[in-house]
Short mmCIF file of C-alpha atoms in Angstrom, two decimals:
data_model
loop_
_atom_site.label_atom_id
_atom_site.label_comp_id
_atom_site.label_asym_id
_atom_site.label_seq_id
_atom_site.Cartn_x
_atom_site.Cartn_y
_atom_site.Cartn_z
CA MET A 1 -1.61 -8.37 -35.69
CA ARG A 2 0.91 -9.23 -32.98
CA GLU A 3 3.11 -6.29 -33.94
CA LEU A 4 0.16 -4.08 -33.67
CA LEU A 5 -0.36 -5.14 -30.09
CA THR A 6 3.28 -5.03 -28.99
CA ASP A 7 3.92 -1.64 -30.64
CA SER A 8 0.77 -0.04 -29.26
CA VAL A 9 1.00 2.53 -26.54
CA PHE A 10 -2.51 1.98 -25.49
CA PHE A 11 -2.74 -1.89 -25.50
CA GLY A 12 -1.26 -2.47 -22.01
CA VAL A 13 -3.23 0.40 -20.33
CA THR A 14 -6.60 -0.55 -22.05
CA LEU A 15 -6.12 -4.22 -21.30
CA SER A 16 -5.51 -3.51 -17.54
CA ILE A 17 -8.42 -1.15 -17.23
CA VAL A 18 -10.88 -3.46 -19.14
CA ALA A 19 -9.66 -6.34 -16.99
CA TYR A 20 -10.33 -4.31 -13.83
CA LEU A 21 -13.80 -3.44 -14.94
CA LEU A 22 -14.52 -7.14 -15.70
CA GLY A 23 -13.31 -7.94 -12.12
CA ASP A 24 -15.53 -5.27 -10.74
CA ILE A 25 -18.56 -6.57 -12.65
CA LEU A 26 -17.74 -10.18 -11.56
CA LYS A 27 -17.49 -9.08 -7.96
CA LYS A 28 -20.82 -7.19 -8.08
CA LYS A 29 -22.65 -10.04 -9.91
CA THR A 30 -21.39 -12.80 -7.57
CA GLY A 31 -20.84 -10.86 -4.34
CA LEU A 32 -17.72 -13.08 -3.61
CA GLY A 33 -14.67 -11.52 -1.94
CA ILE A 34 -12.39 -13.79 -3.98
CA PHE A 35 -13.28 -11.99 -7.11
CA ASN A 36 -11.25 -8.94 -5.97
CA PRO A 37 -11.04 -6.65 -9.00
CA LEU A 38 -7.33 -6.14 -8.56
CA LEU A 39 -6.67 -9.92 -8.36
CA VAL A 40 -9.04 -10.68 -11.31
CA SER A 41 -7.47 -7.96 -13.48
CA VAL A 42 -3.92 -9.25 -12.81
CA ALA A 43 -5.04 -12.85 -13.60
CA ILE A 44 -6.76 -11.74 -16.84
CA CYS A 45 -3.76 -9.65 -17.95
CA ILE A 46 -1.30 -12.57 -17.26
CA ALA A 47 -3.60 -14.92 -19.13
CA VAL A 48 -4.00 -12.63 -22.14
CA LEU A 49 -0.26 -12.02 -22.31
CA ALA A 50 0.55 -15.70 -22.00
CA VAL A 51 -1.97 -16.70 -24.70
CA ALA A 52 -0.83 -13.84 -27.02
CA GLY A 53 2.85 -14.68 -26.38
CA ILE A 54 3.61 -11.12 -25.29
CA ASP A 55 6.31 -10.66 -22.62
CA TYR A 56 5.93 -8.41 -19.50
CA GLU A 57 8.43 -5.78 -20.75
CA THR A 58 6.33 -5.28 -23.88
CA TYR A 59 3.08 -4.93 -21.91
CA ASN A 60 4.77 -2.72 -19.35
CA ALA A 61 6.04 -0.35 -21.97
CA SER A 62 2.47 0.72 -22.27
CA ALA A 63 0.97 -0.12 -18.81
CA HIS A 64 3.71 1.77 -16.93
CA TYR A 65 1.67 4.85 -17.69
CA LEU A 66 -0.71 3.59 -15.01
CA SER A 67 2.07 3.15 -12.54
CA TRP A 68 3.27 6.74 -13.33
CA PHE A 69 0.17 8.02 -11.46
CA LEU A 70 1.28 6.25 -8.26
CA THR A 71 3.55 8.94 -6.98
CA PRO A 72 0.96 11.81 -7.29
CA ALA A 73 -1.83 9.55 -6.00
CA THR A 74 0.23 8.65 -2.89
CA VAL A 75 1.00 12.29 -2.32
CA CYS A 76 -2.79 12.85 -2.31
CA LEU A 77 -3.29 10.39 0.45
CA ALA A 78 -2.45 13.42 2.62
CA ILE A 79 -5.77 14.93 1.62
CA PRO A 80 -8.10 12.55 3.45
CA LEU A 81 -5.61 12.46 6.23
CA TYR A 82 -5.85 16.28 6.63
CA GLU A 83 -9.66 15.96 6.55
CA GLN A 84 -9.40 13.67 9.56
CA LEU A 85 -7.10 15.97 11.52
CA GLU A 86 -9.24 16.17 14.60
CA LEU A 87 -9.25 12.38 14.84
CA LEU A 88 -5.47 12.39 14.40
CA LYS A 89 -4.92 14.85 17.13
CA LYS A 90 -7.24 13.07 19.51
CA ASN A 91 -5.95 9.52 18.97
CA TRP A 92 -2.23 9.96 18.22
CA LYS A 93 -1.24 7.65 20.97
CA ALA A 94 -3.26 4.68 19.90
CA MET A 95 -2.08 5.26 16.33
CA ILE A 96 1.65 5.33 17.09
CA LEU A 97 1.41 2.35 19.47
CA GLY A 98 -0.86 0.41 16.99
CA ILE A 99 1.53 0.91 14.15
CA GLY A 100 4.55 0.21 16.31
CA ALA A 101 2.92 -3.07 17.38
CA GLY A 102 2.22 -3.92 13.78
CA VAL A 103 5.81 -3.22 12.69
CA LEU A 104 7.30 -5.19 15.55
CA THR A 105 4.98 -8.16 14.98
CA SER A 106 5.79 -8.22 11.29
CA LEU A 107 9.47 -8.39 11.93
CA VAL A 108 9.21 -10.82 14.69
CA THR A 109 6.91 -13.16 12.66
CA VAL A 110 9.28 -13.13 9.70
CA LEU A 111 12.25 -13.82 12.01
CA VAL A 112 10.54 -16.79 13.82
CA LEU A 113 9.20 -18.37 10.61
CA ALA A 114 12.57 -17.81 8.78
CA LYS A 115 14.25 -19.62 11.73
CA LEU A 116 11.66 -22.41 11.66
CA MET A 117 12.03 -22.95 7.94
CA GLY A 118 15.73 -22.68 7.95
CA LEU A 119 16.11 -19.73 5.50
CA SER A 120 19.50 -18.16 4.85
CA HIS A 121 20.39 -14.66 6.10
CA GLN A 122 19.93 -13.30 2.58
CA GLU A 123 16.50 -14.89 2.21
CA TYR A 124 15.56 -13.60 5.66
CA VAL A 125 16.47 -9.98 4.93
CA THR A 126 14.73 -10.22 1.57
CA LEU A 127 11.41 -10.96 3.42
CA LEU A 128 12.00 -8.56 6.39
CA PRO A 129 10.47 -5.43 4.77
CA LYS A 130 7.45 -7.35 3.26
CA SER A 131 4.72 -5.47 4.97
CA ILE A 132 5.70 -1.89 3.96
CA THR A 133 5.23 0.16 0.78
CA THR A 134 7.22 -1.07 -2.27
CA ALA A 135 9.54 1.83 -2.71
CA ILE A 136 10.67 1.93 0.99
CA GLY A 137 10.76 -1.89 1.10
CA MET A 138 13.01 -2.09 -1.92
CA GLY A 139 15.40 0.39 -0.33
CA VAL A 140 15.46 -1.61 2.95
CA SER A 141 16.09 -4.89 1.13
CA GLU A 142 18.89 -3.41 -0.96
CA GLU A 143 20.50 -1.88 2.05
CA LEU A 144 20.46 -5.19 3.95
CA GLY A 145 21.73 -7.24 0.94
CA GLY A 146 18.46 -8.99 0.06
CA TYR A 147 17.14 -10.17 -3.37
CA VAL A 148 15.34 -6.94 -4.39
CA THR A 149 13.18 -8.47 -7.18
CA ILE A 150 11.84 -11.11 -4.68
CA THR A 151 11.15 -8.42 -2.06
CA VAL A 152 9.08 -6.49 -4.65
CA ALA A 153 7.11 -9.60 -5.58
CA VAL A 154 6.47 -10.47 -1.94
CA ILE A 155 5.38 -6.94 -1.17
CA VAL A 156 2.91 -7.02 -4.05
CA ILE A 157 1.59 -10.40 -2.99
CA THR A 158 1.19 -9.14 0.56
CA GLY A 159 -0.74 -6.05 -0.65
CA VAL A 160 -3.05 -8.05 -2.88
CA LEU A 161 -3.80 -10.53 -0.08
CA GLY A 162 -4.46 -7.63 2.28
CA ASN A 163 -6.76 -6.12 -0.32
CA ILE A 164 -8.71 -9.34 -0.62
CA PHE A 165 -8.77 -10.57 3.06
CA ALA A 166 -8.70 -7.29 5.09
CA GLU A 167 -12.40 -7.19 5.58
CA LEU A 168 -12.55 -10.88 6.57
CA ILE A 169 -9.68 -10.64 9.00
CA CYS A 170 -11.11 -7.61 10.77
CA LYS A 171 -14.45 -9.43 11.13
CA VAL A 172 -13.05 -12.81 12.37
CA PHE A 173 -10.71 -11.15 14.87
CA HIS A 174 -13.21 -8.51 15.99
CA ILE A 175 -11.33 -5.46 14.86
CA THR A 176 -14.32 -3.17 14.77
CA HIS A 177 -13.20 0.34 15.60
CA PRO A 178 -12.68 2.29 12.33
CA ILE A 179 -9.37 3.74 13.49
CA ALA A 180 -8.07 0.28 14.47
CA LYS A 181 -9.18 -1.12 11.15
CA GLY A 182 -7.38 1.55 9.26
CA LEU A 183 -4.23 0.96 11.25
CA ALA A 184 -4.36 -2.84 10.92
CA ILE A 185 -4.87 -2.65 7.16
CA GLY A 186 -2.22 0.02 6.48
CA SER A 187 0.47 -1.59 8.71
CA ALA A 188 -0.13 -5.06 7.26
CA SER A 189 -0.67 -4.33 3.64
CA HIS A 190 0.55 -0.81 2.77
CA ALA A 191 -0.87 1.11 -0.25
CA ILE A 192 -2.53 -1.88 -2.00
CA GLY A 193 -4.46 -2.67 1.20
CA THR A 194 -5.21 1.05 1.65
CA ALA A 195 -7.00 1.03 -1.63
CA LYS A 196 -9.43 -1.32 0.08
CA ALA A 197 -9.56 0.68 3.31
CA MET A 198 -10.66 3.67 1.18
CA GLU A 199 -13.58 1.65 -0.04
CA ILE A 200 -14.49 0.51 3.51
CA GLY A 201 -14.75 4.13 4.74
CA GLU A 202 -13.26 7.56 4.92
CA VAL A 203 -11.80 7.14 8.41
CA GLU A 204 -10.39 3.70 7.63
CA GLY A 205 -8.80 5.01 4.42
CA ALA A 206 -7.25 8.12 5.93
CA ILE A 207 -5.79 6.21 8.94
CA SER A 208 -4.50 3.41 6.65
CA SER A 209 -2.61 6.06 4.61
CA LEU A 210 -1.04 7.35 7.77
CA ALA A 211 -0.05 3.82 8.71
CA ILE A 212 1.80 3.35 5.28
CA ALA A 213 4.19 6.24 6.03
CA VAL A 214 4.71 5.69 9.69
CA ALA A 215 5.12 1.87 9.37
CA GLY A 216 7.54 2.50 6.47
CA VAL A 217 9.71 4.80 8.52
CA PHE A 218 9.60 2.56 11.64
CA THR A 219 10.61 -0.39 9.50
CA VAL A 220 13.67 1.30 8.07
CA VAL A 221 15.02 1.73 11.62
CA ALA A 222 13.83 -1.57 13.11
CA ALA A 223 14.68 -3.85 10.18
CA SER A 224 18.42 -2.88 10.41
CA VAL A 225 18.36 -4.07 14.03
CA PHE A 226 16.41 -7.28 13.22
CA ALA A 227 18.74 -8.08 10.30
CA GLY A 228 21.40 -9.07 12.89
CA PHE A 229 19.17 -11.70 14.48
CA LEU A 230 19.55 -14.39 11.80
CA MET B 1 -9.02 24.93 -15.59
CA LYS B 2 -9.73 24.04 -12.01
CA TYR B 3 -8.68 20.47 -12.44
CA ILE B 4 -5.58 21.41 -14.35
CA LYS B 5 -4.48 23.80 -11.63
CA GLN B 6 -5.09 21.13 -9.00
CA PHE B 7 -3.10 18.59 -11.05
CA ILE B 8 -0.24 20.98 -11.51
CA LEU B 9 -0.01 21.59 -7.74
CA ILE B 10 -0.08 17.85 -7.07
CA LEU B 11 2.61 17.20 -9.63
CA ALA B 12 4.77 20.12 -8.24
CA ILE B 13 4.67 18.60 -4.78
CA SER B 14 5.52 15.17 -6.26
CA PHE B 15 8.52 16.86 -7.94
CA VAL B 16 9.77 18.43 -4.71
CA GLY B 17 9.39 14.92 -3.15
CA GLU B 18 11.77 13.59 -5.90
CA VAL B 19 14.16 16.49 -5.11
CA LEU B 20 14.19 15.53 -1.48
CA LYS B 21 14.71 11.88 -2.33
CA PHE B 22 17.72 12.92 -4.38
CA LEU B 23 19.16 15.11 -1.59
CA LEU B 24 18.50 12.84 1.46
CA PRO B 25 20.35 9.51 1.72
CA LEU B 26 17.37 7.50 3.18
CA PRO B 27 15.51 4.69 1.56
CA VAL B 28 12.31 6.74 1.50
CA PRO B 29 10.48 7.11 -1.89
CA ALA B 30 9.61 10.49 -3.34
CA SER B 31 5.89 9.68 -2.91
CA ILE B 32 6.25 9.52 0.95
CA TYR B 33 8.20 12.79 1.04
CA GLY B 34 5.48 14.26 -1.16
CA MET B 35 2.71 13.00 1.11
CA VAL B 36 4.37 14.56 4.12
CA LEU B 37 4.89 17.80 2.15
CA MET B 38 1.28 17.86 1.07
CA PHE B 39 0.15 17.31 4.68
CA ALA B 40 2.44 20.02 5.99
CA ALA B 41 1.21 22.46 3.25
CA LEU B 42 -2.43 21.85 4.15
CA LEU B 43 -1.62 22.11 7.91
CA THR B 44 0.21 25.40 7.58
CA GLY B 45 -2.38 26.76 5.17
CA VAL B 46 0.22 27.21 2.37
CA LEU B 47 -2.20 25.14 0.40
CA LYS B 48 -6.06 25.30 0.77
CA LEU B 49 -8.00 22.05 0.66
CA GLU B 50 -10.04 23.45 -2.29
CA GLN B 51 -6.86 23.86 -4.29
CA VAL B 52 -6.29 20.09 -4.47
CA ARG B 53 -9.42 18.24 -3.26
CA GLU B 54 -11.29 17.06 -6.43
CA THR B 55 -8.25 15.92 -8.39
CA GLY B 56 -6.77 14.38 -5.31
CA LYS B 57 -9.88 12.45 -4.61
CA PHE B 58 -10.18 11.28 -8.17
CA LEU B 59 -6.51 9.98 -8.09
CA ILE B 60 -7.18 8.10 -4.86
CA GLU B 61 -10.32 6.60 -6.35
CA ILE B 62 -8.48 5.13 -9.36
CA MET B 63 -5.46 4.12 -7.25
CA PRO B 64 -6.16 0.31 -7.43
CA LEU B 65 -5.62 0.45 -11.20
CA MET B 66 -2.11 1.74 -10.65
CA PHE B 67 -1.12 -1.57 -8.96
CA ILE B 68 -2.09 -3.78 -11.90
CA PRO B 69 1.28 -3.44 -13.78
CA ALA B 70 3.11 -4.34 -10.50
CA GLY B 71 0.85 -7.41 -9.99
CA VAL B 72 1.30 -8.51 -13.58
CA GLY B 73 5.11 -8.11 -12.95
CA LEU B 74 4.93 -11.27 -10.88
CA MET B 75 4.91 -12.96 -14.23
CA SER B 76 8.52 -12.04 -14.85
CA SER B 77 9.84 -12.51 -11.31
CA TRP B 78 8.17 -15.92 -11.15
CA SER B 79 11.35 -17.85 -11.94
CA THR B 80 13.38 -16.17 -9.08
CA LEU B 81 10.45 -16.54 -6.65
CA LYS B 82 9.68 -20.20 -7.46
CA PRO B 83 12.34 -21.80 -5.26
CA LEU B 84 11.20 -19.79 -2.24
CA LEU B 85 7.59 -20.31 -2.95
CA ILE B 86 6.61 -22.31 0.13
CA PRO B 87 8.34 -20.17 2.76
CA VAL B 88 7.14 -17.02 0.96
CA ALA B 89 3.49 -18.28 0.95
CA VAL B 90 3.62 -19.29 4.63
CA ILE B 91 5.33 -16.09 5.83
CA THR B 92 3.04 -13.88 3.73
CA VAL B 93 -0.23 -15.50 4.94
CA VAL B 94 0.80 -15.83 8.58
CA THR B 95 2.28 -12.25 8.81
CA ILE B 96 -0.68 -10.50 7.33
CA VAL B 97 -2.95 -12.07 10.07
CA THR B 98 -0.58 -11.49 12.98
CA VAL B 99 0.20 -7.91 11.93
CA MET B 100 -3.45 -6.97 11.54
CA VAL B 101 -4.44 -8.53 14.79
CA ALA B 102 -1.50 -6.91 16.75
CA SER B 103 -1.93 -3.52 15.27
CA GLY B 104 -5.72 -3.50 15.28
CA HIS B 105 -6.07 -4.80 18.85
CA VAL B 106 -3.37 -2.69 20.43
CA ALA B 107 -5.03 0.38 18.89
CA GLN B 108 -8.46 -0.75 19.80
CA PHE B 109 -7.54 -1.43 23.44
CA ILE B 110 -6.09 2.09 23.84
CA LEU B 111 -9.11 3.69 21.98
CA LYS B 112 -11.61 1.96 24.14
CA ARG B 113 -9.73 2.81 27.38
CA GLU B 114 -9.59 6.47 26.37
CA GLU B 115 -13.23 6.48 25.38
CA LYS B 116 -14.13 5.05 28.82
CA LYS B 117 -12.05 7.80 30.51
CA GLU B 118 -13.78 10.41 28.50
CA LYS B 119 -17.21 9.14 29.59
CA LYS B 120 -16.15 9.22 33.24
CA HIS B 121 -15.11 12.84 32.85
CA ALA B 122 -18.28 13.78 31.05
#
């Protein structure tokens, strides 16, 4: 039975999708934000693997077919962006400055907290690119000499937190303009947060996609400067 | 056939993104190059929206599913993450709030100011 699960090409993918659907049902039934389908599905998958005694590599041998779609899906984020072209042309100033402010704030916050908590230089540069999309963040961490596996983990945690709390944070801090919401979500929690922005609205989603790319590029440049500060 | 054609175009752009990643020495992933290429192709009319729209929208809709394996991956990076858990938790939670507030409010401030200007002109 166990061999059947570990050898199956479909087990990991099916488990992931079924877990996601369960999360979606749970969220609709309870109406509670904490039952975020992504969070619930990750928790269910980890629990099932732990109980069945299957390691991550075995699961991922099947589940990575889901990750395979990430590149084409990210490429497609340009489609809603293009559909909002007029908005883009009209508000480019607010967008560039909003994303710039987000990137700077992210780096400054990490710097200040790292200093306060006495992190080493290597730990600090590991966390510097935490707000940007995984692939760029990995590159930055590697370049600066950080622990790449931890960077990836922290980026994923950031994204999932953004996905769960984006709506709440916007509400509490009165971020109400759809463009501002999109910029805030994309700058703070990259593609995983953007998946939520897409659910909130077309404008929010499109602008959030823009923020992923621009914040990523800004961070590549700014993080190398910030790396010298601790 | 429509969806197959759309998917082929999307994959082709993803592939060109990979080629760019291979050629350029920047820590930018293929997907971001591809996104810029797709945007440029739509902008210049090399690609029409109808040639990619439905399949693109479908891929975006199922995007959250694609992050599940990365999330489950926390399982295997847990032991390296554990000693840094408290600083990581504090930094992650604080940063997400500060970044959203800074980015959102700077943008909102400019947007509102420009909207006011427009009203005056109107």
